[in-house]
PDB file of C-alpha atoms in Angstrom:
ATOM      1  CA  MET A   1     -10.106 126.215 -29.348  1.00  0.00           C
ATOM      2  CA  ASN A   2     -13.422 126.664 -28.828  1.00  0.00           C
ATOM      3  CA  ILE A   3     -13.190 123.422 -27.639  1.00  0.00           C
ATOM      4  CA  ALA A   4      -9.897 124.318 -25.211  1.00  0.00           C
ATOM      5  CA  LEU A   5     -11.696 126.886 -23.914  1.00  0.00           C
ATOM      6  CA  TRP A   6     -14.727 124.974 -22.935  1.00  0.00           C
ATOM      7  CA  ILE A   7     -12.132 122.935 -20.868  1.00  0.00           C
ATOM      8  CA  ILE A   8     -10.938 124.992 -18.810  1.00  0.00           C
ATOM      9  CA  ALA A   9     -14.046 126.997 -18.257  1.00  0.00           C
ATOM     10  CA  ALA A  10     -15.754 123.429 -16.755  1.00  0.00           C
ATOM     11  CA  ILE A  11     -12.453 123.315 -14.367  1.00  0.00           C
ATOM     12  CA  LEU A  12     -12.496 126.640 -13.058  1.00  0.00           C
ATOM     13  CA  ALA A  13     -16.519 126.078 -12.615  1.00  0.00           C
ATOM     14  CA  LEU A  14     -15.524 122.620 -10.915  1.00  0.00           C
ATOM     15  CA  ALA A  15     -13.253 124.317  -9.008  1.00  0.00           C
ATOM     16  CA  PHE A  16     -14.413 128.322  -8.079  1.00  0.00           C
ATOM     17  CA  ILE A  17     -18.561 126.038  -7.261  1.00  0.00           C
ATOM     18  CA  ALA A  18     -16.581 123.723  -4.864  1.00  0.00           C
ATOM     19  CA  ALA A  19     -14.719 126.591  -3.012  1.00  0.00           C
ATOM     20  CA  GLY A  20     -17.360 128.766  -3.058  1.00  0.00           C
ATOM     21  CA  GLY A  21     -19.388 126.317  -2.051  1.00  0.00           C
ATOM     22  CA  MET A  22     -17.216 125.277   0.639  1.00  0.00           C
ATOM     23  CA  LYS A  23     -16.682 128.143   2.042  1.00  0.00           C
ATOM     24  CA  LEU A  24     -20.337 129.844   2.309  1.00  0.00           C
ATOM     25  CA  ALA A  25     -22.280 125.992   3.837  1.00  0.00           C
ATOM     26  CA  LYS A  26     -19.055 126.023   6.647  1.00  0.00           C
ATOM     27  CA  SER A  27     -18.008 127.521   9.306  1.00  0.00           C
ATOM     28  CA  ARG A  28     -15.505 129.544   9.435  1.00  0.00           C
ATOM     29  CA  SER A  29     -14.103 127.331  12.373  1.00  0.00           C
ATOM     30  CA  ASP A  30     -14.738 124.466  10.495  1.00  0.00           C
ATOM     31  CA  LEU A  31     -13.359 125.369   6.964  1.00  0.00           C
ATOM     32  CA  ALA A  32     -10.013 126.362   9.743  1.00  0.00           C
ATOM     33  CA  GLY A  33     -10.071 122.619  11.353  1.00  0.00           C
ATOM     34  CA  SER A  34      -9.915 121.152   7.060  1.00  0.00           C
ATOM     35  CA  GLY A  35      -6.879 122.709   7.337  1.00  0.00           C
ATOM     36  CA  MET A  36      -7.598 126.264   5.757  1.00  0.00           C
ATOM     37  CA  GLU A  37      -5.525 128.071   9.021  1.00  0.00           C
ATOM     38  CA  TRP A  38      -5.268 131.343   6.656  1.00  0.00           C
ATOM     39  CA  VAL A  39      -9.840 131.810   7.503  1.00  0.00           C
ATOM     40  CA  ASP A  40      -7.874 133.202  10.689  1.00  0.00           C
ATOM     41  CA  GLY A  41      -7.310 136.206   9.154  1.00  0.00           C
ATOM     42  CA  PHE A  42     -10.899 137.364   7.627  1.00  0.00           C
ATOM     43  CA  SER A  43     -14.121 137.489   9.708  1.00  0.00           C
ATOM     44  CA  GLU A  44     -17.382 135.082   8.924  1.00  0.00           C
ATOM     45  CA  GLY A  45     -18.544 137.635   7.497  1.00  0.00           C
ATOM     46  CA  GLN A  46     -15.602 137.929   4.521  1.00  0.00           C
ATOM     47  CA  ILE A  47     -15.262 133.965   4.174  1.00  0.00           C
ATOM     48  CA  LYS A  48     -19.102 134.648   3.562  1.00  0.00           C
ATOM     49  CA  ALA A  49     -18.447 137.082   0.766  1.00  0.00           C
ATOM     50  CA  VAL A  50     -15.499 135.411  -0.779  1.00  0.00           C
ATOM     51  CA  GLY A  51     -17.378 132.468  -1.248  1.00  0.00           C
ATOM     52  CA  ALA A  52     -19.544 133.878  -2.454  1.00  0.00           C
ATOM     53  CA  VAL A  53     -17.640 135.604  -5.097  1.00  0.00           C
ATOM     54  CA  GLU A  54     -16.162 131.958  -5.897  1.00  0.00           C
ATOM     55  CA  LEU A  55     -19.408 130.343  -6.770  1.00  0.00           C
ATOM     56  CA  ALA A  56     -20.577 133.505  -8.761  1.00  0.00           C
ATOM     57  CA  GLY A  57     -17.491 133.079 -10.982  1.00  0.00           C
ATOM     58  CA  GLY A  58     -18.040 130.089 -11.718  1.00  0.00           C
ATOM     59  CA  LEU A  59     -21.534 129.887 -12.145  1.00  0.00           C
ATOM     60  CA  GLY A  60     -20.252 133.102 -14.718  1.00  0.00           C
ATOM     61  CA  VAL A  61     -17.406 130.988 -16.059  1.00  0.00           C
ATOM     62  CA  VAL A  62     -20.482 128.304 -17.990  1.00  0.00           C
ATOM     63  CA  LEU A  63     -23.901 128.598 -17.195  1.00  0.00           C
ATOM     64  CA  PRO A  64     -24.250 132.343 -19.746  1.00  0.00           C
ATOM     65  CA  ALA A  65     -23.191 130.342 -22.891  1.00  0.00           C
ATOM     66  CA  LEU A  66     -25.056 127.383 -22.326  1.00  0.00           C
ATOM     67  CA  VAL A  67     -28.197 128.710 -21.526  1.00  0.00           C
ATOM     68  CA  ASP A  68     -27.489 131.794 -23.909  1.00  0.00           C
ATOM     69  CA  ILE A  69     -28.443 134.572 -22.470  1.00  0.00           C
ATOM     70  CA  ALA A  70     -25.550 137.608 -21.849  1.00  0.00           C
ATOM     71  CA  PRO A  71     -22.401 135.333 -22.525  1.00  0.00           C
ATOM     72  CA  VAL A  72     -20.639 138.721 -22.890  1.00  0.00           C
ATOM     73  CA  LEU A  73     -20.524 137.319 -19.222  1.00  0.00           C
ATOM     74  CA  VAL A  74     -18.226 134.324 -19.661  1.00  0.00           C
ATOM     75  CA  PRO A  75     -14.670 136.610 -19.616  1.00  0.00           C
ATOM     76  CA  ILE A  76     -16.007 139.283 -17.527  1.00  0.00           C
ATOM     77  CA  ALA A  77     -16.946 136.630 -14.730  1.00  0.00           C
ATOM     78  CA  ALA A  78     -13.421 134.314 -16.154  1.00  0.00           C
ATOM     79  CA  ALA A  79     -11.613 138.051 -15.505  1.00  0.00           C
ATOM     80  CA  GLY A  80     -13.231 138.452 -11.997  1.00  0.00           C
ATOM     81  CA  LEU A  81     -12.039 135.068 -10.964  1.00  0.00           C
ATOM     82  CA  ALA A  82      -8.103 136.271 -12.237  1.00  0.00           C
ATOM     83  CA  LEU A  83      -8.747 139.501  -9.933  1.00  0.00           C
ATOM     84  CA  THR A  84      -9.882 137.018  -6.936  1.00  0.00           C
ATOM     85  CA  MET A  85      -6.723 135.071  -7.578  1.00  0.00           C
ATOM     86  CA  VAL A  86      -3.743 137.262  -7.537  1.00  0.00           C
ATOM     87  CA  GLY A  87      -5.647 138.927  -4.259  1.00  0.00           C
ATOM     88  CA  ALA A  88      -5.689 134.826  -2.540  1.00  0.00           C
ATOM     89  CA  ALA A  89      -1.667 134.629  -4.326  1.00  0.00           C
ATOM     90  CA  PHE A  90      -0.443 138.274  -3.078  1.00  0.00           C
ATOM     91  CA  PHE A  91      -1.809 137.706   0.593  1.00  0.00           C
ATOM     92  CA  HIS A  92      -0.247 133.388   0.822  1.00  0.00           C
ATOM     93  CA  ILE A  93       2.539 135.648   0.411  1.00  0.00           C
ATOM     94  CA  ARG A  94       1.464 138.302   3.109  1.00  0.00           C
ATOM     95  CA  ARG A  95       0.637 136.219   5.171  1.00  0.00           C
ATOM     96  CA  ASN A  96       4.603 133.825   4.154  1.00  0.00           C
ATOM     97  CA  ASP A  97       2.861 131.015   3.171  1.00  0.00           C
ATOM     98  CA  PRO A  98       5.565 128.031   1.671  1.00  0.00           C
ATOM     99  CA  PRO A  99       5.520 128.846  -2.249  1.00  0.00           C
ATOM    100  CA  ALA A 100       3.105 125.438  -2.427  1.00  0.00           C
ATOM    101  CA  SER A 101       0.090 127.008  -1.126  1.00  0.00           C
ATOM    102  CA  LEU A 102       0.235 129.866  -4.143  1.00  0.00           C
ATOM    103  CA  ALA A 103       0.646 126.782  -6.983  1.00  0.00           C
ATOM    104  CA  PRO A 104      -3.408 126.745  -6.734  1.00  0.00           C
ATOM    105  CA  SER A 105      -4.175 130.583  -7.217  1.00  0.00           C
ATOM    106  CA  ILE A 106      -1.429 130.423  -9.658  1.00  0.00           C
ATOM    107  CA  VAL A 107      -3.228 127.823 -11.460  1.00  0.00           C
ATOM    108  CA  LEU A 108      -6.242 129.646 -11.729  1.00  0.00           C
ATOM    109  CA  GLY A 109      -5.695 131.927 -12.043  1.00  0.00           C
ATOM    110  CA  ILE A 110      -4.131 131.466 -15.586  1.00  0.00           C
ATOM    111  CA  LEU A 111      -6.972 129.504 -16.699  1.00  0.00           C
ATOM    112  CA  ALA A 112      -9.045 132.170 -16.101  1.00  0.00           C
ATOM    113  CA  VAL A 113      -6.785 135.409 -18.472  1.00  0.00           C
ATOM    114  CA  VAL A 114      -6.375 132.587 -20.940  1.00  0.00           C
ATOM    115  CA  LEU A 115     -10.474 132.013 -20.691  1.00  0.00           C
ATOM    116  CA  ALA A 116     -11.159 135.305 -20.532  1.00  0.00           C
ATOM    117  CA  VAL A 117      -8.434 136.850 -22.821  1.00  0.00           C
ATOM    118  CA  GLY A 118     -10.105 133.636 -24.854  1.00  0.00           C
ATOM    119  CA  ARG A 119     -13.914 134.546 -24.984  1.00  0.00           C
ATOM    120  CA  PHE A 120     -13.007 138.412 -25.201  1.00  0.00           C
ATOM    121  CA  GLY A 121     -11.022 137.871 -28.736  1.00  0.00           C
ATOM    122  CA  PRO A 122     -10.799 135.406 -30.823  1.00  0.00           C
ATOM    123  CA  GLU A 123     -13.616 132.627 -29.516  1.00  0.00           C
ATOM    124  CA  ALA A 124     -16.038 134.865 -28.525  1.00  0.00           C
ATOM    125  CA  PHE A 125     -19.756 134.093 -28.877  1.00  0.00           C
TER     126      PHE A 125
END
């Protein structure tokens, strides 16, 4: 179980560090041009805030355990990412986006919940 949770943490870290870093590094118009039309519903500052949350969460699911400093932050970060994905899913539903656009939010959200439950419970650090 521990190895599976580490694999889930690595997947979440890669996905959210990449997504958050992209939102922090690119402008709103660049993001819209690369297929993220949803950015039209947000200000530049809101997009940067979402990017910062995603980047912090991506780092938070692996870094505390790797450096053995406050590893209790791992399940907290995972729970935060799960909530972020719930918000993303509701946003896509509200925009009437096609059901396929919900898949990343749902899959990443489920992985984050599994990691949070696993690290809060039977495989806590």
